[in-house]
XYZ file of C-alpha atoms in Angstrom:
457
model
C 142.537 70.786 111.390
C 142.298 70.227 107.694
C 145.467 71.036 105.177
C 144.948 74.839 104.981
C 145.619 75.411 108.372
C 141.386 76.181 109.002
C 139.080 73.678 111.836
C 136.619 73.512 109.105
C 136.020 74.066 105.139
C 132.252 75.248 106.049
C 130.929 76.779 109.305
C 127.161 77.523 108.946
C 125.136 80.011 111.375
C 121.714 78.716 111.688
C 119.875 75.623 111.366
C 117.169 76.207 109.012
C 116.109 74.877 105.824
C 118.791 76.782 104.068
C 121.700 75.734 106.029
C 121.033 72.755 106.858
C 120.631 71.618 103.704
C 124.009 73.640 102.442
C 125.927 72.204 105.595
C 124.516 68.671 104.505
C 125.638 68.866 101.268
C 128.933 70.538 101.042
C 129.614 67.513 104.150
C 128.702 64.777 101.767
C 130.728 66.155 99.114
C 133.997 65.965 101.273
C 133.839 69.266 103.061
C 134.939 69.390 106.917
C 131.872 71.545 108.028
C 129.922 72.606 111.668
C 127.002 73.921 112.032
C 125.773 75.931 114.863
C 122.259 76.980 115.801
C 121.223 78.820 118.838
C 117.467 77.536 119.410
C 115.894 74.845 117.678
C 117.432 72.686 114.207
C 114.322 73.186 111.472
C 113.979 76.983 111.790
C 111.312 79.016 111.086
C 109.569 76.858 108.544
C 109.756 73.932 110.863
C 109.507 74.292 113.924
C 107.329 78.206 113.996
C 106.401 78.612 110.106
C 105.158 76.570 107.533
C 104.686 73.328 108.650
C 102.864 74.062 111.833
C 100.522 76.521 109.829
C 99.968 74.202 107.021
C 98.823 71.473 110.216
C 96.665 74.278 111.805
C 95.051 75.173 108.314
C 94.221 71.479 108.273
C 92.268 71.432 111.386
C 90.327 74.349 110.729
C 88.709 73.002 107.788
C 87.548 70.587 109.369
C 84.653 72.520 111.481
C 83.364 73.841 108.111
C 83.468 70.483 106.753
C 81.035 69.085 109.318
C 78.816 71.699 107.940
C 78.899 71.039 104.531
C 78.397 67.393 104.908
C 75.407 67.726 106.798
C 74.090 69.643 103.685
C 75.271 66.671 101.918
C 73.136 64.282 103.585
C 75.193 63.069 106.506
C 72.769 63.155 109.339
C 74.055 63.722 113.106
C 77.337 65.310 111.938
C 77.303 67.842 114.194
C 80.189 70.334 114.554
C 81.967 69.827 118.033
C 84.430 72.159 119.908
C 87.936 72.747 118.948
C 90.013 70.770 121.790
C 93.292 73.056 121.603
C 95.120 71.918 124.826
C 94.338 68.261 125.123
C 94.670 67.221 121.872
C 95.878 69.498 119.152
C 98.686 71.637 120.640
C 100.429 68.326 121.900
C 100.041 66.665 118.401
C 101.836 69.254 116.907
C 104.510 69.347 119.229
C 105.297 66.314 119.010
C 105.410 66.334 115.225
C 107.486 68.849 115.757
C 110.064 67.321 117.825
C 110.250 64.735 115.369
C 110.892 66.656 112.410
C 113.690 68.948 114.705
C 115.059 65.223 115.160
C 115.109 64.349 111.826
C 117.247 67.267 110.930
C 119.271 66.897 113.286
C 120.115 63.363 112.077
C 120.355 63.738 108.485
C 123.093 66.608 109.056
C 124.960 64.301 111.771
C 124.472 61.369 109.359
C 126.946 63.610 106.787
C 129.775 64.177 109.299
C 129.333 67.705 109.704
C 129.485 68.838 113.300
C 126.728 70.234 115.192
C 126.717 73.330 117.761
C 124.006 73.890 120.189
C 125.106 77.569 120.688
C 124.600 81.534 119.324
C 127.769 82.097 117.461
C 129.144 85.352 115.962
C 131.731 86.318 113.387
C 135.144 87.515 114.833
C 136.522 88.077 111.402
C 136.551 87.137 107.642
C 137.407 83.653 109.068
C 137.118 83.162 112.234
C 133.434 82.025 114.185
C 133.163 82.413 118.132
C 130.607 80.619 120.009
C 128.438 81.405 123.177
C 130.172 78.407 125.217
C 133.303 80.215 124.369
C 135.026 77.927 122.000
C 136.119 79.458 118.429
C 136.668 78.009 115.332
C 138.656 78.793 112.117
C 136.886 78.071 108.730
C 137.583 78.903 105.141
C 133.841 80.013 104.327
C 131.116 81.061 106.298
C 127.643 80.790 105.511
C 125.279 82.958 107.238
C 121.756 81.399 107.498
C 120.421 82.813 110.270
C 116.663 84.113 108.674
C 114.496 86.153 110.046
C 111.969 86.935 112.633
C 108.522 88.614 113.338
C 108.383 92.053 114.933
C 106.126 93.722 117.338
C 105.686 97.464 116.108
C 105.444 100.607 118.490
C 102.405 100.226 118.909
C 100.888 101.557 122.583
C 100.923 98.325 124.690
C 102.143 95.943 121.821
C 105.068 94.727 123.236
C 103.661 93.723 126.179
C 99.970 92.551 125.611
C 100.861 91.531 121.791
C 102.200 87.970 119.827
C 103.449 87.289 116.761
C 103.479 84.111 114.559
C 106.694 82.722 116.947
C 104.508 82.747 120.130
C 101.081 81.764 118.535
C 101.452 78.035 118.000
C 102.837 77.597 121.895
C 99.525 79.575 123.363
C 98.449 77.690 126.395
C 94.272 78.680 125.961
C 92.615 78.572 122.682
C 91.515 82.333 122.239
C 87.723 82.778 121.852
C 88.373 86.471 120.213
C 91.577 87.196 118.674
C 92.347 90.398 116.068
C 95.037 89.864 113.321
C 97.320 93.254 112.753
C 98.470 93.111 108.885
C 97.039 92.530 105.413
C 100.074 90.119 104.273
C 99.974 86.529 103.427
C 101.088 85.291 107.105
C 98.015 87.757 108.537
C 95.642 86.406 105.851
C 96.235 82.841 106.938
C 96.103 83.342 110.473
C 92.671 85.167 110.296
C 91.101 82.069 108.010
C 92.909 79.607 110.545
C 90.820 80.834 113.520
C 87.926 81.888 111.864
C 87.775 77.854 110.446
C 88.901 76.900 114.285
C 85.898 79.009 115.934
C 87.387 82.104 117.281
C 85.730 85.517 116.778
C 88.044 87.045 114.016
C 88.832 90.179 113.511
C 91.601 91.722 111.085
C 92.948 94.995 110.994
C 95.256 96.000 108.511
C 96.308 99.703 107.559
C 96.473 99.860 103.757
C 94.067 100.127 101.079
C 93.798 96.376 100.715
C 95.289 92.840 101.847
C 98.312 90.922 100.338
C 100.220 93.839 98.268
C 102.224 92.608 96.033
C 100.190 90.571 94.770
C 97.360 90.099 91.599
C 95.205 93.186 92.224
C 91.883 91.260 90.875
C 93.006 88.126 93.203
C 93.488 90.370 96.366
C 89.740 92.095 95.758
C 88.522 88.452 95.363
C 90.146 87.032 98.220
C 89.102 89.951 100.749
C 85.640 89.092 99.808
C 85.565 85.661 100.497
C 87.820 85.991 103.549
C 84.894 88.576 105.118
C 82.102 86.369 103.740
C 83.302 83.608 105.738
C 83.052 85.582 108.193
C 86.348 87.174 109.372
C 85.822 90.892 110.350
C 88.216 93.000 107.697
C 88.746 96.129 107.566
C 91.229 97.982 105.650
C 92.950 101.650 106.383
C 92.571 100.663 110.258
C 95.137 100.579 112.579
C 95.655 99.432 116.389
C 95.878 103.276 118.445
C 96.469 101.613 121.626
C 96.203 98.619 123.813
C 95.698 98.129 127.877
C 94.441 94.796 129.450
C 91.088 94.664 131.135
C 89.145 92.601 133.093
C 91.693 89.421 131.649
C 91.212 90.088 128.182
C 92.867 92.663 126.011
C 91.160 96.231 125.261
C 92.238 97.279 121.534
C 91.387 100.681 120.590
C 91.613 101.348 116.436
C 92.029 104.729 115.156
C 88.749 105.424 113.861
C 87.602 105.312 117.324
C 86.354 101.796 117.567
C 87.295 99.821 120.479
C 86.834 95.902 121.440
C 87.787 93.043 123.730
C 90.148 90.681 122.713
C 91.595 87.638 124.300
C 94.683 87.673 121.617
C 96.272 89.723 119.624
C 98.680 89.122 116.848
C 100.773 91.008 114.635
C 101.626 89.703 111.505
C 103.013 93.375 110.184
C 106.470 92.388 108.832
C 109.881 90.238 109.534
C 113.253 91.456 110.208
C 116.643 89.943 108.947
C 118.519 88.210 111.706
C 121.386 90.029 111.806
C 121.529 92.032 114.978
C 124.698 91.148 117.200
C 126.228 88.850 114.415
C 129.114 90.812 114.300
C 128.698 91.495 110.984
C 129.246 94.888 110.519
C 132.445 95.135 112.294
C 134.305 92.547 110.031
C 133.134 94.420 106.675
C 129.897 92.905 105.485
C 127.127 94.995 103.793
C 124.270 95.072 105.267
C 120.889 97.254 103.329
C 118.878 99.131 104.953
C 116.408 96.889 106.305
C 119.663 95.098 107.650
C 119.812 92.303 105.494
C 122.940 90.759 104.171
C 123.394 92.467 100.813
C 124.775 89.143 98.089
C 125.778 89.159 94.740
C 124.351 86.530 92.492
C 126.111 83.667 93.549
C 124.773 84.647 97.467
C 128.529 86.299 98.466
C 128.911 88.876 100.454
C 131.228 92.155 100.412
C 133.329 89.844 102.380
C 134.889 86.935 99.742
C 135.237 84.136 102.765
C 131.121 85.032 103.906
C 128.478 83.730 102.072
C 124.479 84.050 102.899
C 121.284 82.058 101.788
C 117.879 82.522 103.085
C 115.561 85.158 104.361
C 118.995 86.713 106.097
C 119.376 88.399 102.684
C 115.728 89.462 102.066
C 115.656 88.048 98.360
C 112.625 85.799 97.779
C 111.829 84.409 101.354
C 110.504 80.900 100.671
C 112.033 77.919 102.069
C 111.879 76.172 98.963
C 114.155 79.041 97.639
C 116.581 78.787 100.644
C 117.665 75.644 99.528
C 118.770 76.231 95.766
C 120.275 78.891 97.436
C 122.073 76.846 99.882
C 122.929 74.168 96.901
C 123.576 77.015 94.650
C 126.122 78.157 97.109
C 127.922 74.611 97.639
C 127.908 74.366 93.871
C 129.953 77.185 93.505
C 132.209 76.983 96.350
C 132.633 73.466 96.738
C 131.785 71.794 93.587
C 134.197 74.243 91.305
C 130.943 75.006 89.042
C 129.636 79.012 89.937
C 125.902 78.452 89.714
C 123.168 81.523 90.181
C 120.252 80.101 92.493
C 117.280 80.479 89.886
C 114.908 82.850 91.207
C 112.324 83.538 87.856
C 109.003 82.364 88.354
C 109.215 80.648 91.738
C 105.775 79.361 92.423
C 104.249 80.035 95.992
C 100.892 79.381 97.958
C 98.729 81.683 100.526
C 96.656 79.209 102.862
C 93.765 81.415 103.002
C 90.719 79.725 102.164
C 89.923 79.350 100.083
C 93.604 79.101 98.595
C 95.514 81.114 96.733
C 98.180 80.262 94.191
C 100.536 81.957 92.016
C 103.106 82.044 89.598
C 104.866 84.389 87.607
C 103.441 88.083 86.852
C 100.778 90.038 88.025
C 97.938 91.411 85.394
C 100.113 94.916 86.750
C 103.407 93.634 86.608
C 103.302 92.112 83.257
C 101.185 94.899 82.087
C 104.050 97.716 83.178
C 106.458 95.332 81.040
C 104.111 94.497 77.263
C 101.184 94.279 75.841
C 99.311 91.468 77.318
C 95.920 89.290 77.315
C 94.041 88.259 80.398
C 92.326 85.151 80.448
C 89.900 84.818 83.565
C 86.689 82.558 84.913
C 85.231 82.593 88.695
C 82.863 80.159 88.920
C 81.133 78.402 91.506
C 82.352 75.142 91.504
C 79.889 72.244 91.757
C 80.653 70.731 95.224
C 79.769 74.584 96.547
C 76.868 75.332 94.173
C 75.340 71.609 95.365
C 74.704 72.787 98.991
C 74.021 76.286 97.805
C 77.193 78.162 99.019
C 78.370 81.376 97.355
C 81.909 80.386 97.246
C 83.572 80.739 93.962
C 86.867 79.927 92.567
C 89.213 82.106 90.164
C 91.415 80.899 87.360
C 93.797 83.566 85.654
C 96.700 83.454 82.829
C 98.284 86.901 82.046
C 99.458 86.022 78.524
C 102.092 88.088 76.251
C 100.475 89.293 73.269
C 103.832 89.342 71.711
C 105.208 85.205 72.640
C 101.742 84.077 73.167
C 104.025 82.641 76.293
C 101.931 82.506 79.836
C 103.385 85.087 81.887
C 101.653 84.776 85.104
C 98.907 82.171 86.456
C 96.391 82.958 89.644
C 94.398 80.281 90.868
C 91.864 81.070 93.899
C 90.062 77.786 95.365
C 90.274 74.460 97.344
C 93.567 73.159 96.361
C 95.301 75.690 94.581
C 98.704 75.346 95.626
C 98.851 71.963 94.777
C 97.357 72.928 91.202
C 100.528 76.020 91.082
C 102.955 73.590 91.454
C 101.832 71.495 88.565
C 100.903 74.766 86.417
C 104.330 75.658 87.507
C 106.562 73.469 85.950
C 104.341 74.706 82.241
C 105.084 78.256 82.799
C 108.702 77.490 83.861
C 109.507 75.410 80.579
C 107.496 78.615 78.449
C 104.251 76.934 77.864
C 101.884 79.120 75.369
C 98.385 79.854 75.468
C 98.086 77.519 72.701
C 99.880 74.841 74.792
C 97.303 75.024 77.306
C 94.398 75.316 74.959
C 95.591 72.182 72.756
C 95.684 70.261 76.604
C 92.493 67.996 76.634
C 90.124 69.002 80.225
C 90.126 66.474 82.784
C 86.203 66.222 83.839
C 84.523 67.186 86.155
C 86.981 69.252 88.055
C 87.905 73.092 88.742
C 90.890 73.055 87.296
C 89.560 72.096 83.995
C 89.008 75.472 83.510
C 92.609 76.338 83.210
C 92.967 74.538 79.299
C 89.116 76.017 78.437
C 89.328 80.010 78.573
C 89.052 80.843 75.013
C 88.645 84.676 74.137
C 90.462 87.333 76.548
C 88.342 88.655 79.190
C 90.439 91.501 78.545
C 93.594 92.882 76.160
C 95.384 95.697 76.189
């Protein structure tokens, strides 16, 4: 027990990227901390998000690839079957195991203790664990994220996965329909249309990935049905039954098909059911996340949160400023705001999509504003004759001549974000990126050579 009478400086609930890294940290700086998480140490972006996406989007452009090489000349480079169960899904979950390991290590390697257990919050300092030990601590930090949901749907909960269940599937479905028109759908229906799977995708509203750049989501819907993923917008799943071992989907404009898999990708839900939560005085919203102030505290002073628990921008990459902004402030004696203007981010459609800063919309609801914007076919597409193009954007103030927003659309564009990312973050103008000399011959060129507006308000 440390000198102010608590077991611990820092207990954290959940072993994501967010608290482990905060639980890490605070550890290494002096702190007495535990940690406890209930299933498996990585979270969502580990072990059921990110990084086993990002490894599936790999080895679905790989089929196309055989393709396009044989239109480059490679003779006898035939496209082969996807091998799911003998030698993909065991890849992965071994990488996966690894990478668990790894954090695992890293926090044990900083002193702080670890809990294989659920825990919930008895009061503002006091954390009680499913093996029925509790524990005293100073601060709490609540980093418990979030999880898909299966809607109401007739038949969904029972015939029906999500994102959690689809990387553990024990057959490789031929036919599988994607419910949803966000990022997570998006990806999923490009995945298995690139792995070989009849793909359809459903998705109720007007069009795919609101929220986004208006002109980008047009574009990418395009190419995403080109490549031959069956969209359709303002369609929904009416009901579900299984027949003859596959799944009967029936959509509400009468329309009904056979599907080995379905998956619904229509939203994620705060973890915060059962917590205890509630009962000792914290805030939830309505969509039950943890309601913070700036500096990620609660309506209870001892409890803290980071992550998707608090529905703010749900990006790993942002779950850890939170979690250092949080150990900053707490720990370090220096109250720091995790920065959340113009965080970058990526959709793994393909092709790719990625963003930073405003939307042509957003920026335009705010000032007057230029839009810069080229799709072109890029030469390694236009060489074997494929329609493919790419998209480069910059939303400009008229006002600062600073670049508000930037869309890129093509192979490679969130590795191209993060770069154009760091320009936007520092204020980069228009002239900044016109006075940058092209690298050539690329795609992304094209960013430092649009010269008149294609449009201005």
């Amino acid at each position: 027990m440390d000198m102010s009478g608590f077991d611990y400086d820092l207990f954290v609930i959940g072993g994501g990227s967010g608290g482990v890294r905060a639980g890490r940290v605070a550890a290494e700086s002096g702190a007495k901390v535990a940690l406890a998480e209930e299933f498996r140490m990585g979270g969502t972006c580990v072990i059921r998000g990110c990084v086993p996406k990002k490894l599936m989007v790999f080895a679905s452009q790989f089929g196309p690839a055989a393709d396009a090489a044989r239109a480059f000349g490679w003779q006898n480079n035939a496209r082969g079957d996807f091998d799911w169960t003998g030698t993909f899904r065991p890849t992965l979950h071994a990488e996966l195991d690894r990478l668990e390991g790894i954090y695992t290590k890293n926090l044990g390697n900083s002193g702080a203790d670890i809990f294989h257990a659920r825990a919930t919050i008895k009061d503002a300092h006091t954390v009680e664990l499913s093996t029925g030990e509790a524990f005293t601590a100073k601060h709490i930090l609540v980093a418990t994220g979030g999880r898909p949901f299966l809607p109401d749907t007739p038949g969904a909960q029972e015939l029906g996965i999500t994102s959690n269940e689809v990387f553990n599937l024990d057959d490789f479905p031929k036919r599988i329909l994607i419910v949803g028109g966000g990022y997570i759908a998006c990806e999923f229906a490009c995945i298995f249309n690139g792995l070989g799977s009849h793909v359809a995708q459903w998705y109720r509203g007007a069009q795919i990935l609101r929220g986004f750049d208006d002109e980008v989501r047009g574009f990418l819907a395009e190419h995403i049905h080109e490549r031959g993923v069956d969209l359709h917008v303002g369609l929904e799943v009416e009901q579900m039954e299984r027949r003859d071992g596959a799944i009967l989907v029936t959509g509400t404009d009468g329309r009904s098909e056979m599907f080995d898999q379905v998956l619904f990708a229509t939203g994620r839900t705060p973890n915060t059911d059962g917590l205890g939560l509630e009962d000792v005085g914290v805030k939830l919203g309505r969509g039950g996340e943890v309601v913070v102030d700036d500096y990620s505290q609660t309506s209870v002073p001892s409890i803290y949160a980071v992550g998707d628990v608090t529905n703010r921008i749900n990006l790993t990459p942002v779950a850890i400023r939170e979690g250092m902004a949080f150990v900053e402030t707490v720990f370090n004696g220096n109250p720091t705001k995790p920065d959340h203007e113009n965080v970058a981010s990526a959709v793994f459609t393909q092709p790719e999509y990625g963003t930073v800063g405003l939307s042509e919309e957003d920026a335009r609801a705010r000032e007057k504003i230029d839009v810069y914007c080229a799709a072109f076919r890029p030469m390694q597409k236009s060489f074997i004759g494929m329609n493919e193009r790419v998209l480069f954007k910059l939303v400009v103030s008229q006002e600062t001549q600073k670049v508000l927003g930037c869309h890129i659309v093509g192979d490679g564009a969130g590795e191209m974000i993060q770069l154009v990312a760091i320009a936007v973050k520092m204020g980069a103008t228009k002239a900044d990126f016109d006075r940058t000399v092209a690298v050539h011959p690329t795609m992304s060129e094209e960013i430092v050579l649009m010269k008149s507006p294609t449009r201005s308000d």
